[in-house]
Amino acid sequence: NDHYVYTPNKYYYDQSAVHYKSITIKVIPDMNSALEALKSGQIDFMPGNLDVASSVQGSSSVKVLSAPTLWAGLYLLDRDGTVVPALKDPRVRQALNYAINRQAVTSAVYGKYGTPLSQPAVPGTDGYSSSAEGVYAYDPAKAKQLLAAAGYSKGLTIPVNYGSFDPDNTKLVQAVQAELAQVGVTLQLKADSNFGGWVSDLVSKKFAATILSPGAGGSEFFIASSTFMPGGIMNVFDDADSQLSTAFTALSGASQAQDRKSVV
C-alpha cells in the first residue's frame, strides 16, 4: 500500500493516444517529504499548494505548473433545515454568500494560484457560466439585513466538519469561519484527521455543512447528480427542489447539441 503501478490497457481502442509504458503512484502522506523526493529525483511530479509553490520559486530543478484543477468552499448539506432550521430559509443561505469576501479568502488560501468563484464550476469546464459570477458580491451589511429579516439578528450556529488532513481545506474553513463571524454566524468546527473520519461525520447527519474541494475536470452532470439530486452521495439529507429536478431530468435525456445550448 505504499505505491501503485499502472500499465496501459492493450485493448484500449486508440493506442495512438497512449504515451507511457507505466506510471507509478507513490504514497507520501507528508507534503514536505514529497517535495524532498521531487527535488532529489525520486519522483517526477507531485500535486502541491501555495506553500510548496512559494518554496520552490526560482529553483532550477523544479518547475511549477498551474491550472484550474478544483473548486472549493463551504458546502451546505442541510438545505432543508433538519439540523439547523435557519438554513431552510433562502434568505439565510443568501446571507452566508454575501458575508464572505471571496477575494480575501482566495488570496489567503491559494495566493496567485486561486480565483474567487460564485459557483461550483471553473472557467473552461461544462457548466461554468460567466453570468453567475458576481451574483453574490461581498456585502456584509446586506448579509446582516437578510439574517435580521429571517429572524436571526442575534446570529446562529452551524456545525461543520472538515478534513484537517488537507492543509488547504483547513485554512479555507478557518478563513470562512472568520468571515461569517463578522455577521454573527458561528461555525462550530469538527476536525477529521483522516478521510474515513470525514466520511463518517458526513453521513452521520450531525453536521449541516462541510468543506468540499472536488476536481474541476469531471462531468458537471455527475456533480449535479451526486450533490444536488435526491439519492446523491453528497446530498446526505436527501433534499429536493422540484424546479431543479425537472430541469435535471430534461437535461439528462438531451442530445449533446441540446446539452451545450442548455448550459447556463
PDB file of C-alpha atoms in Angstrom:
ATOM      1  CA  ASN A   1       0.000   0.000   0.000  1.00  0.00           C
ATOM      2  CA  ASP A   2       2.903   2.403  -0.461  1.00  0.00           C
ATOM      3  CA  HIS A   3       2.794   2.548  -4.258  1.00  0.00           C
ATOM      4  CA  TYR A   4       0.550   1.675  -7.190  1.00  0.00           C
ATOM      5  CA  VAL A   5       1.705   0.821 -10.725  1.00  0.00           C
ATOM      6  CA  TYR A   6      -0.479   1.498 -13.745  1.00  0.00           C
ATOM      7  CA  THR A   7       0.238  -0.048 -17.145  1.00  0.00           C
ATOM      8  CA  PRO A   8      -1.533   0.659 -20.458  1.00  0.00           C
ATOM      9  CA  ASN A   9      -4.603  -1.313 -21.437  1.00  0.00           C
ATOM     10  CA  LYS A  10      -3.583  -3.203 -24.562  1.00  0.00           C
ATOM     11  CA  TYR A  11      -7.246  -3.385 -25.594  1.00  0.00           C
ATOM     12  CA  TYR A  12      -7.786   0.387 -25.478  1.00  0.00           C
ATOM     13  CA  TYR A  13      -9.419   1.439 -28.749  1.00  0.00           C
ATOM     14  CA  ASP A  14      -6.963   4.249 -29.569  1.00  0.00           C
ATOM     15  CA  GLN A  15      -3.417   3.058 -28.959  1.00  0.00           C
ATOM     16  CA  SER A  16      -2.000   6.236 -30.554  1.00  0.00           C
ATOM     17  CA  ALA A  17      -3.289   8.166 -27.539  1.00  0.00           C
ATOM     18  CA  VAL A  18      -1.206   6.115 -25.101  1.00  0.00           C
ATOM     19  CA  HIS A  19       2.137   7.807 -24.395  1.00  0.00           C
ATOM     20  CA  TYR A  20       3.522   5.893 -21.435  1.00  0.00           C
ATOM     21  CA  LYS A  21       4.806   2.427 -20.541  1.00  0.00           C
ATOM     22  CA  SER A  22       3.936   2.652 -16.869  1.00  0.00           C
ATOM     23  CA  ILE A  23       3.006   5.175 -14.187  1.00  0.00           C
ATOM     24  CA  THR A  24       3.928   4.621 -10.545  1.00  0.00           C
ATOM     25  CA  ILE A  25       1.974   6.468  -7.876  1.00  0.00           C
ATOM     26  CA  LYS A  26       3.903   6.651  -4.600  1.00  0.00           C
ATOM     27  CA  VAL A  27       2.040   7.286  -1.352  1.00  0.00           C
ATOM     28  CA  ILE A  28       3.864  10.055   0.542  1.00  0.00           C
ATOM     29  CA  PRO A  29       1.448  11.480   3.148  1.00  0.00           C
ATOM     30  CA  ASP A  30       3.723  14.329   4.249  1.00  0.00           C
ATOM     31  CA  MET A  31       3.963  17.105   1.646  1.00  0.00           C
ATOM     32  CA  ASN A  32       7.421  18.200   2.789  1.00  0.00           C
ATOM     33  CA  SER A  33       8.708  14.647   2.315  1.00  0.00           C
ATOM     34  CA  ALA A  34       7.109  14.557  -1.126  1.00  0.00           C
ATOM     35  CA  LEU A  35       8.834  17.821  -2.020  1.00  0.00           C
ATOM     36  CA  GLU A  36      12.218  16.421  -0.976  1.00  0.00           C
ATOM     37  CA  ALA A  37      11.541  13.332  -3.097  1.00  0.00           C
ATOM     38  CA  LEU A  38      10.771  15.624  -6.037  1.00  0.00           C
ATOM     39  CA  LYS A  39      13.943  17.665  -5.564  1.00  0.00           C
ATOM     40  CA  SER A  40      16.109  14.541  -5.335  1.00  0.00           C
ATOM     41  CA  GLY A  41      14.600  12.974  -8.448  1.00  0.00           C
ATOM     42  CA  GLN A  42      12.821  10.113  -6.679  1.00  0.00           C
ATOM     43  CA  ILE A  43       9.552  11.307  -8.224  1.00  0.00           C
ATOM     44  CA  ASP A  44       8.846  13.351 -11.358  1.00  0.00           C
ATOM     45  CA  PHE A  45       5.641  15.128 -10.406  1.00  0.00           C
ATOM     46  CA  MET A  46       3.568  15.975  -7.328  1.00  0.00           C
ATOM     47  CA  PRO A  47       0.445  17.990  -6.566  1.00  0.00           C
ATOM     48  CA  GLY A  48       1.278  20.964  -4.367  1.00  0.00           C
ATOM     49  CA  ASN A  49      -0.219  24.033  -2.790  1.00  0.00           C
ATOM     50  CA  LEU A  50       0.665  27.690  -2.241  1.00  0.00           C
ATOM     51  CA  ASP A  51       3.290  26.872   0.414  1.00  0.00           C
ATOM     52  CA  VAL A  52       5.063  24.328  -1.802  1.00  0.00           C
ATOM     53  CA  ALA A  53       4.948  26.549  -4.888  1.00  0.00           C
ATOM     54  CA  SER A  54       6.331  29.510  -2.952  1.00  0.00           C
ATOM     55  CA  SER A  55       9.191  27.443  -1.521  1.00  0.00           C
ATOM     56  CA  VAL A  56      10.457  26.320  -4.933  1.00  0.00           C
ATOM     57  CA  GLN A  57      10.134  29.613  -6.796  1.00  0.00           C
ATOM     58  CA  GLY A  58      13.402  30.266  -8.632  1.00  0.00           C
ATOM     59  CA  SER A  59      14.536  26.658  -8.309  1.00  0.00           C
ATOM     60  CA  SER A  60      16.461  25.311 -11.286  1.00  0.00           C
ATOM     61  CA  SER A  61      15.406  21.725 -10.606  1.00  0.00           C
ATOM     62  CA  VAL A  62      11.672  22.171 -10.009  1.00  0.00           C
ATOM     63  CA  LYS A  63       9.120  23.710 -12.366  1.00  0.00           C
ATOM     64  CA  VAL A  64       5.732  24.904 -11.114  1.00  0.00           C
ATOM     65  CA  LEU A  65       2.752  24.297 -13.391  1.00  0.00           C
ATOM     66  CA  SER A  66      -0.679  25.657 -12.525  1.00  0.00           C
ATOM     67  CA  ALA A  67      -4.175  25.343 -13.981  1.00  0.00           C
ATOM     68  CA  PRO A  68      -7.758  25.351 -12.654  1.00  0.00           C
ATOM     69  CA  THR A  69      -7.959  21.916 -11.035  1.00  0.00           C
ATOM     70  CA  LEU A  70     -10.641  22.179  -8.332  1.00  0.00           C
ATOM     71  CA  TRP A  71     -13.312  24.349  -6.819  1.00  0.00           C
ATOM     72  CA  ALA A  72     -13.605  24.574  -3.063  1.00  0.00           C
ATOM     73  CA  GLY A  73     -15.845  26.141  -0.496  1.00  0.00           C
ATOM     74  CA  LEU A  74     -18.289  25.780   2.363  1.00  0.00           C
ATOM     75  CA  TYR A  75     -20.851  23.242   1.187  1.00  0.00           C
ATOM     76  CA  LEU A  76     -24.317  23.499   2.762  1.00  0.00           C
ATOM     77  CA  LEU A  77     -25.599  19.957   3.282  1.00  0.00           C
ATOM     78  CA  ASP A  78     -28.654  20.794   5.406  1.00  0.00           C
ATOM     79  CA  ARG A  79     -30.604  22.847   2.887  1.00  0.00           C
ATOM     80  CA  ASP A  80     -33.948  21.756   4.327  1.00  0.00           C
ATOM     81  CA  GLY A  81     -33.124  22.786   7.902  1.00  0.00           C
ATOM     82  CA  THR A  82     -33.010  19.363   9.567  1.00  0.00           C
ATOM     83  CA  VAL A  83     -30.053  20.164  11.864  1.00  0.00           C
ATOM     84  CA  VAL A  84     -30.075  23.960  11.599  1.00  0.00           C
ATOM     85  CA  PRO A  85     -33.655  25.140  10.921  1.00  0.00           C
ATOM     86  CA  ALA A  86     -32.383  28.551   9.813  1.00  0.00           C
ATOM     87  CA  LEU A  87     -30.797  27.035   6.694  1.00  0.00           C
ATOM     88  CA  LYS A  88     -34.216  26.208   5.255  1.00  0.00           C
ATOM     89  CA  ASP A  89     -34.792  29.939   4.774  1.00  0.00           C
ATOM     90  CA  PRO A  90     -33.306  31.097   1.429  1.00  0.00           C
ATOM     91  CA  ARG A  91     -32.552  34.477   3.000  1.00  0.00           C
ATOM     92  CA  VAL A  92     -30.170  32.835   5.467  1.00  0.00           C
ATOM     93  CA  ARG A  93     -28.354  30.929   2.728  1.00  0.00           C
ATOM     94  CA  GLN A  94     -28.126  34.123   0.681  1.00  0.00           C
ATOM     95  CA  ALA A  95     -26.776  35.979   3.711  1.00  0.00           C
ATOM     96  CA  LEU A  96     -23.961  33.440   4.072  1.00  0.00           C
ATOM     97  CA  ASN A  97     -22.983  34.090   0.466  1.00  0.00           C
ATOM     98  CA  TYR A  98     -22.994  37.862   0.833  1.00  0.00           C
ATOM     99  CA  ALA A  99     -20.964  37.660   4.053  1.00  0.00           C
ATOM    100  CA  ILE A 100     -17.889  36.032   2.502  1.00  0.00           C
ATOM    101  CA  ASN A 101     -15.156  38.103   0.876  1.00  0.00           C
ATOM    102  CA  ARG A 102     -14.181  35.541  -1.748  1.00  0.00           C
ATOM    103  CA  GLN A 103     -11.201  37.535  -2.977  1.00  0.00           C
ATOM    104  CA  ALA A 104      -9.696  37.810   0.521  1.00  0.00           C
ATOM    105  CA  VAL A 105     -10.282  34.135   1.288  1.00  0.00           C
ATOM    106  CA  THR A 106      -8.824  33.056  -2.053  1.00  0.00           C
ATOM    107  CA  SER A 107      -5.721  35.173  -1.586  1.00  0.00           C
ATOM    108  CA  ALA A 108      -5.172  33.835   1.926  1.00  0.00           C
ATOM    109  CA  VAL A 109      -5.508  30.184   0.962  1.00  0.00           C
ATOM    110  CA  TYR A 110      -4.330  29.945  -2.660  1.00  0.00           C
ATOM    111  CA  GLY A 111      -2.446  33.180  -3.343  1.00  0.00           C
ATOM    112  CA  LYS A 112      -1.955  33.902  -7.033  1.00  0.00           C
ATOM    113  CA  TYR A 113      -2.942  30.315  -7.891  1.00  0.00           C
ATOM    114  CA  GLY A 114      -6.593  30.792  -6.965  1.00  0.00           C
ATOM    115  CA  THR A 115      -9.562  32.638  -8.447  1.00  0.00           C
ATOM    116  CA  PRO A 116     -12.669  33.616  -6.460  1.00  0.00           C
ATOM    117  CA  LEU A 117     -15.815  31.877  -7.713  1.00  0.00           C
ATOM    118  CA  SER A 118     -19.540  32.111  -7.055  1.00  0.00           C
ATOM    119  CA  GLN A 119     -20.420  28.688  -8.486  1.00  0.00           C
ATOM    120  CA  PRO A 120     -19.310  25.036  -8.285  1.00  0.00           C
ATOM    121  CA  ALA A 121     -17.506  25.117 -11.628  1.00  0.00           C
ATOM    122  CA  VAL A 122     -14.327  26.655 -13.009  1.00  0.00           C
ATOM    123  CA  PRO A 123     -13.764  28.524 -16.289  1.00  0.00           C
ATOM    124  CA  GLY A 124     -13.290  26.205 -19.235  1.00  0.00           C
ATOM    125  CA  THR A 125     -15.462  23.378 -17.905  1.00  0.00           C
ATOM    126  CA  ASP A 126     -19.008  22.419 -18.822  1.00  0.00           C
ATOM    127  CA  GLY A 127     -21.471  24.130 -16.535  1.00  0.00           C
ATOM    128  CA  TYR A 128     -19.431  27.260 -15.906  1.00  0.00           C
ATOM    129  CA  SER A 129     -21.369  30.466 -16.520  1.00  0.00           C
ATOM    130  CA  SER A 130     -19.721  33.882 -16.580  1.00  0.00           C
ATOM    131  CA  SER A 131     -23.109  35.462 -15.830  1.00  0.00           C
ATOM    132  CA  ALA A 132     -23.197  33.630 -12.491  1.00  0.00           C
ATOM    133  CA  GLU A 133     -20.085  35.415 -11.272  1.00  0.00           C
ATOM    134  CA  GLY A 134     -20.731  38.473  -9.152  1.00  0.00           C
ATOM    135  CA  VAL A 135     -24.233  37.368  -8.167  1.00  0.00           C
ATOM    136  CA  TYR A 136     -23.104  37.401  -4.538  1.00  0.00           C
ATOM    137  CA  ALA A 137     -20.815  40.395  -4.287  1.00  0.00           C
ATOM    138  CA  TYR A 138     -19.240  40.880  -0.857  1.00  0.00           C
ATOM    139  CA  ASP A 139     -21.817  42.818   1.155  1.00  0.00           C
ATOM    140  CA  PRO A 140     -21.783  42.102   4.927  1.00  0.00           C
ATOM    141  CA  ALA A 141     -24.363  44.838   5.571  1.00  0.00           C
ATOM    142  CA  LYS A 142     -26.822  43.100   3.257  1.00  0.00           C
ATOM    143  CA  ALA A 143     -25.975  39.783   4.931  1.00  0.00           C
ATOM    144  CA  LYS A 144     -26.950  41.223   8.322  1.00  0.00           C
ATOM    145  CA  GLN A 145     -30.165  42.661   6.870  1.00  0.00           C
ATOM    146  CA  LEU A 146     -31.167  39.285   5.430  1.00  0.00           C
ATOM    147  CA  LEU A 147     -30.385  37.494   8.688  1.00  0.00           C
ATOM    148  CA  ALA A 148     -32.463  40.019  10.627  1.00  0.00           C
ATOM    149  CA  ALA A 149     -35.353  39.708   8.174  1.00  0.00           C
ATOM    150  CA  ALA A 150     -35.261  35.928   8.626  1.00  0.00           C
ATOM    151  CA  GLY A 151     -35.367  36.321  12.408  1.00  0.00           C
ATOM    152  CA  TYR A 152     -31.690  35.742  13.178  1.00  0.00           C
ATOM    153  CA  SER A 153     -30.462  39.209  14.085  1.00  0.00           C
ATOM    154  CA  LYS A 154     -28.650  37.660  17.074  1.00  0.00           C
ATOM    155  CA  GLY A 155     -26.894  35.185  14.799  1.00  0.00           C
ATOM    156  CA  LEU A 156     -26.865  31.395  14.551  1.00  0.00           C
ATOM    157  CA  THR A 157     -24.508  28.444  14.913  1.00  0.00           C
ATOM    158  CA  ILE A 158     -23.726  25.944  12.146  1.00  0.00           C
ATOM    159  CA  PRO A 159     -21.903  22.650  12.926  1.00  0.00           C
ATOM    160  CA  VAL A 160     -19.307  21.952  10.220  1.00  0.00           C
ATOM    161  CA  ASN A 161     -16.956  19.010   9.710  1.00  0.00           C
ATOM    162  CA  TYR A 162     -13.788  19.204   7.619  1.00  0.00           C
ATOM    163  CA  GLY A 163     -10.672  17.191   6.848  1.00  0.00           C
ATOM    164  CA  SER A 164      -7.718  18.504   8.851  1.00  0.00           C
ATOM    165  CA  PHE A 165      -5.554  16.139   6.785  1.00  0.00           C
ATOM    166  CA  ASP A 166      -5.908  18.647   3.932  1.00  0.00           C
ATOM    167  CA  PRO A 167      -3.960  21.825   4.829  1.00  0.00           C
ATOM    168  CA  ASP A 168      -5.711  23.944   2.187  1.00  0.00           C
ATOM    169  CA  ASN A 169      -9.190  22.932   3.336  1.00  0.00           C
ATOM    170  CA  THR A 170      -8.156  23.636   6.913  1.00  0.00           C
ATOM    171  CA  LYS A 171      -7.045  27.167   6.033  1.00  0.00           C
ATOM    172  CA  LEU A 172     -10.164  27.608   3.919  1.00  0.00           C
ATOM    173  CA  VAL A 173     -12.651  26.702   6.649  1.00  0.00           C
ATOM    174  CA  GLN A 174     -10.817  28.883   9.166  1.00  0.00           C
ATOM    175  CA  ALA A 175     -10.886  31.828   6.767  1.00  0.00           C
ATOM    176  CA  VAL A 176     -14.598  31.349   6.063  1.00  0.00           C
ATOM    177  CA  GLN A 177     -15.230  30.982   9.802  1.00  0.00           C
ATOM    178  CA  ALA A 178     -13.626  34.382  10.403  1.00  0.00           C
ATOM    179  CA  GLU A 179     -15.676  35.990   7.613  1.00  0.00           C
ATOM    180  CA  LEU A 180     -19.013  34.673   8.872  1.00  0.00           C
ATOM    181  CA  ALA A 181     -18.226  35.603  12.469  1.00  0.00           C
ATOM    182  CA  GLN A 182     -18.367  39.257  11.410  1.00  0.00           C
ATOM    183  CA  VAL A 183     -22.088  38.953  10.662  1.00  0.00           C
ATOM    184  CA  GLY A 184     -22.892  36.895  13.770  1.00  0.00           C
ATOM    185  CA  VAL A 185     -22.736  33.402  12.262  1.00  0.00           C
ATOM    186  CA  THR A 186     -20.647  30.897  14.225  1.00  0.00           C
ATOM    187  CA  LEU A 187     -19.139  27.860  12.521  1.00  0.00           C
ATOM    188  CA  GLN A 188     -18.763  25.091  15.098  1.00  0.00           C
ATOM    189  CA  LEU A 189     -15.870  23.111  13.609  1.00  0.00           C
ATOM    190  CA  LYS A 190     -15.146  19.386  13.897  1.00  0.00           C
ATOM    191  CA  ALA A 191     -11.735  18.366  12.517  1.00  0.00           C
ATOM    192  CA  ASP A 192     -11.413  14.901  10.986  1.00  0.00           C
ATOM    193  CA  SER A 193      -7.831  13.656  10.888  1.00  0.00           C
ATOM    194  CA  ASN A 194      -8.406  11.152   8.064  1.00  0.00           C
ATOM    195  CA  PHE A 195     -10.708  10.662   5.093  1.00  0.00           C
ATOM    196  CA  GLY A 196     -12.611   7.823   6.736  1.00  0.00           C
ATOM    197  CA  GLY A 197     -13.459  10.034   9.692  1.00  0.00           C
ATOM    198  CA  TRP A 198     -14.627  12.791   7.351  1.00  0.00           C
ATOM    199  CA  VAL A 199     -16.944  10.371   5.527  1.00  0.00           C
ATOM    200  CA  SER A 200     -18.336   9.012   8.819  1.00  0.00           C
ATOM    201  CA  ASP A 201     -19.147  12.522  10.017  1.00  0.00           C
ATOM    202  CA  LEU A 202     -20.534  13.451   6.606  1.00  0.00           C
ATOM    203  CA  VAL A 203     -23.130  10.672   6.588  1.00  0.00           C
ATOM    204  CA  SER A 204     -23.933  10.982  10.301  1.00  0.00           C
ATOM    205  CA  LYS A 205     -26.326  13.852   9.556  1.00  0.00           C
ATOM    206  CA  LYS A 206     -24.991  15.711  12.581  1.00  0.00           C
ATOM    207  CA  PHE A 207     -23.267  18.404  10.509  1.00  0.00           C
ATOM    208  CA  ALA A 208     -25.109  20.999   8.489  1.00  0.00           C
ATOM    209  CA  ALA A 209     -22.142  21.808   6.261  1.00  0.00           C
ATOM    210  CA  THR A 210     -18.699  20.616   5.239  1.00  0.00           C
ATOM    211  CA  ILE A 211     -15.731  21.802   3.224  1.00  0.00           C
ATOM    212  CA  LEU A 212     -15.699  20.329  -0.249  1.00  0.00           C
ATOM    213  CA  SER A 213     -12.963  20.556  -2.902  1.00  0.00           C
ATOM    214  CA  PRO A 214     -13.712  18.177  -5.777  1.00  0.00           C
ATOM    215  CA  GLY A 215     -11.756  18.152  -9.006  1.00  0.00           C
ATOM    216  CA  ALA A 216     -12.894  20.540 -11.708  1.00  0.00           C
ATOM    217  CA  GLY A 217     -12.278  18.272 -14.678  1.00  0.00           C
ATOM    218  CA  GLY A 218     -15.206  15.960 -14.005  1.00  0.00           C
ATOM    219  CA  SER A 219     -18.603  15.944 -15.651  1.00  0.00           C
ATOM    220  CA  GLU A 220     -20.982  18.638 -14.452  1.00  0.00           C
ATOM    221  CA  PHE A 221     -23.726  16.052 -14.954  1.00  0.00           C
ATOM    222  CA  PHE A 222     -22.010  13.844 -12.371  1.00  0.00           C
ATOM    223  CA  ILE A 223     -21.509  16.748  -9.962  1.00  0.00           C
ATOM    224  CA  ALA A 224     -25.167  17.733 -10.215  1.00  0.00           C
ATOM    225  CA  SER A 225     -26.443  14.176  -9.754  1.00  0.00           C
ATOM    226  CA  SER A 226     -24.144  13.387  -6.843  1.00  0.00           C
ATOM    227  CA  THR A 227     -24.511  16.647  -4.940  1.00  0.00           C
ATOM    228  CA  PHE A 228     -27.915  18.187  -5.666  1.00  0.00           C
ATOM    229  CA  MET A 229     -30.255  15.373  -6.719  1.00  0.00           C
ATOM    230  CA  PRO A 230     -32.179  13.134  -4.272  1.00  0.00           C
ATOM    231  CA  GLY A 231     -30.134   9.999  -3.632  1.00  0.00           C
ATOM    232  CA  GLY A 232     -26.858  11.730  -4.489  1.00  0.00           C
ATOM    233  CA  ILE A 233     -23.894  10.689  -2.359  1.00  0.00           C
ATOM    234  CA  MET A 234     -23.275  14.279  -1.225  1.00  0.00           C
ATOM    235  CA  ASN A 235     -26.975  15.001  -0.734  1.00  0.00           C
ATOM    236  CA  VAL A 236     -26.931  13.263   2.639  1.00  0.00           C
ATOM    237  CA  PHE A 237     -30.196  14.876   3.822  1.00  0.00           C
ATOM    238  CA  ASP A 238     -31.893  13.902   0.542  1.00  0.00           C
ATOM    239  CA  ASP A 239     -33.080  17.446  -0.085  1.00  0.00           C
ATOM    240  CA  ALA A 240     -35.117  18.019  -3.240  1.00  0.00           C
ATOM    241  CA  ASP A 241     -36.108  21.013  -5.325  1.00  0.00           C
ATOM    242  CA  SER A 242     -38.872  20.375  -7.872  1.00  0.00           C
ATOM    243  CA  GLN A 243     -37.680  23.021 -10.331  1.00  0.00           C
ATOM    244  CA  LEU A 244     -34.095  21.761 -10.245  1.00  0.00           C
ATOM    245  CA  SER A 245     -35.196  18.113 -10.542  1.00  0.00           C
ATOM    246  CA  THR A 246     -37.365  18.905 -13.579  1.00  0.00           C
ATOM    247  CA  ALA A 247     -34.508  20.742 -15.304  1.00  0.00           C
ATOM    248  CA  PHE A 248     -32.041  17.963 -14.472  1.00  0.00           C
ATOM    249  CA  THR A 249     -34.370  15.260 -15.819  1.00  0.00           C
ATOM    250  CA  ALA A 250     -34.793  17.155 -19.080  1.00  0.00           C
ATOM    251  CA  LEU A 251     -31.059  17.695 -19.427  1.00  0.00           C
ATOM    252  CA  SER A 252     -30.185  14.074 -18.642  1.00  0.00           C
ATOM    253  CA  GLY A 253     -32.149  12.948 -21.689  1.00  0.00           C
ATOM    254  CA  ALA A 254     -30.973  15.708 -24.022  1.00  0.00           C
ATOM    255  CA  SER A 255     -28.710  15.276 -27.026  1.00  0.00           C
ATOM    256  CA  GLN A 256     -25.179  16.639 -26.908  1.00  0.00           C
ATOM    257  CA  ALA A 257     -26.200  19.616 -29.056  1.00  0.00           C
ATOM    258  CA  GLN A 258     -29.146  20.385 -26.764  1.00  0.00           C
ATOM    259  CA  ASP A 259     -26.892  19.898 -23.753  1.00  0.00           C
ATOM    260  CA  ARG A 260     -24.499  22.601 -24.935  1.00  0.00           C
ATOM    261  CA  LYS A 261     -27.356  25.024 -25.501  1.00  0.00           C
ATOM    262  CA  SER A 262     -28.797  24.299 -22.072  1.00  0.00           C
ATOM    263  CA  VAL A 263     -25.698  25.100 -20.051  1.00  0.00           C
ATOM    264  CA  VAL A 264     -26.293  28.485 -18.413  1.00  0.00           C
TER     265      VAL A 264
END
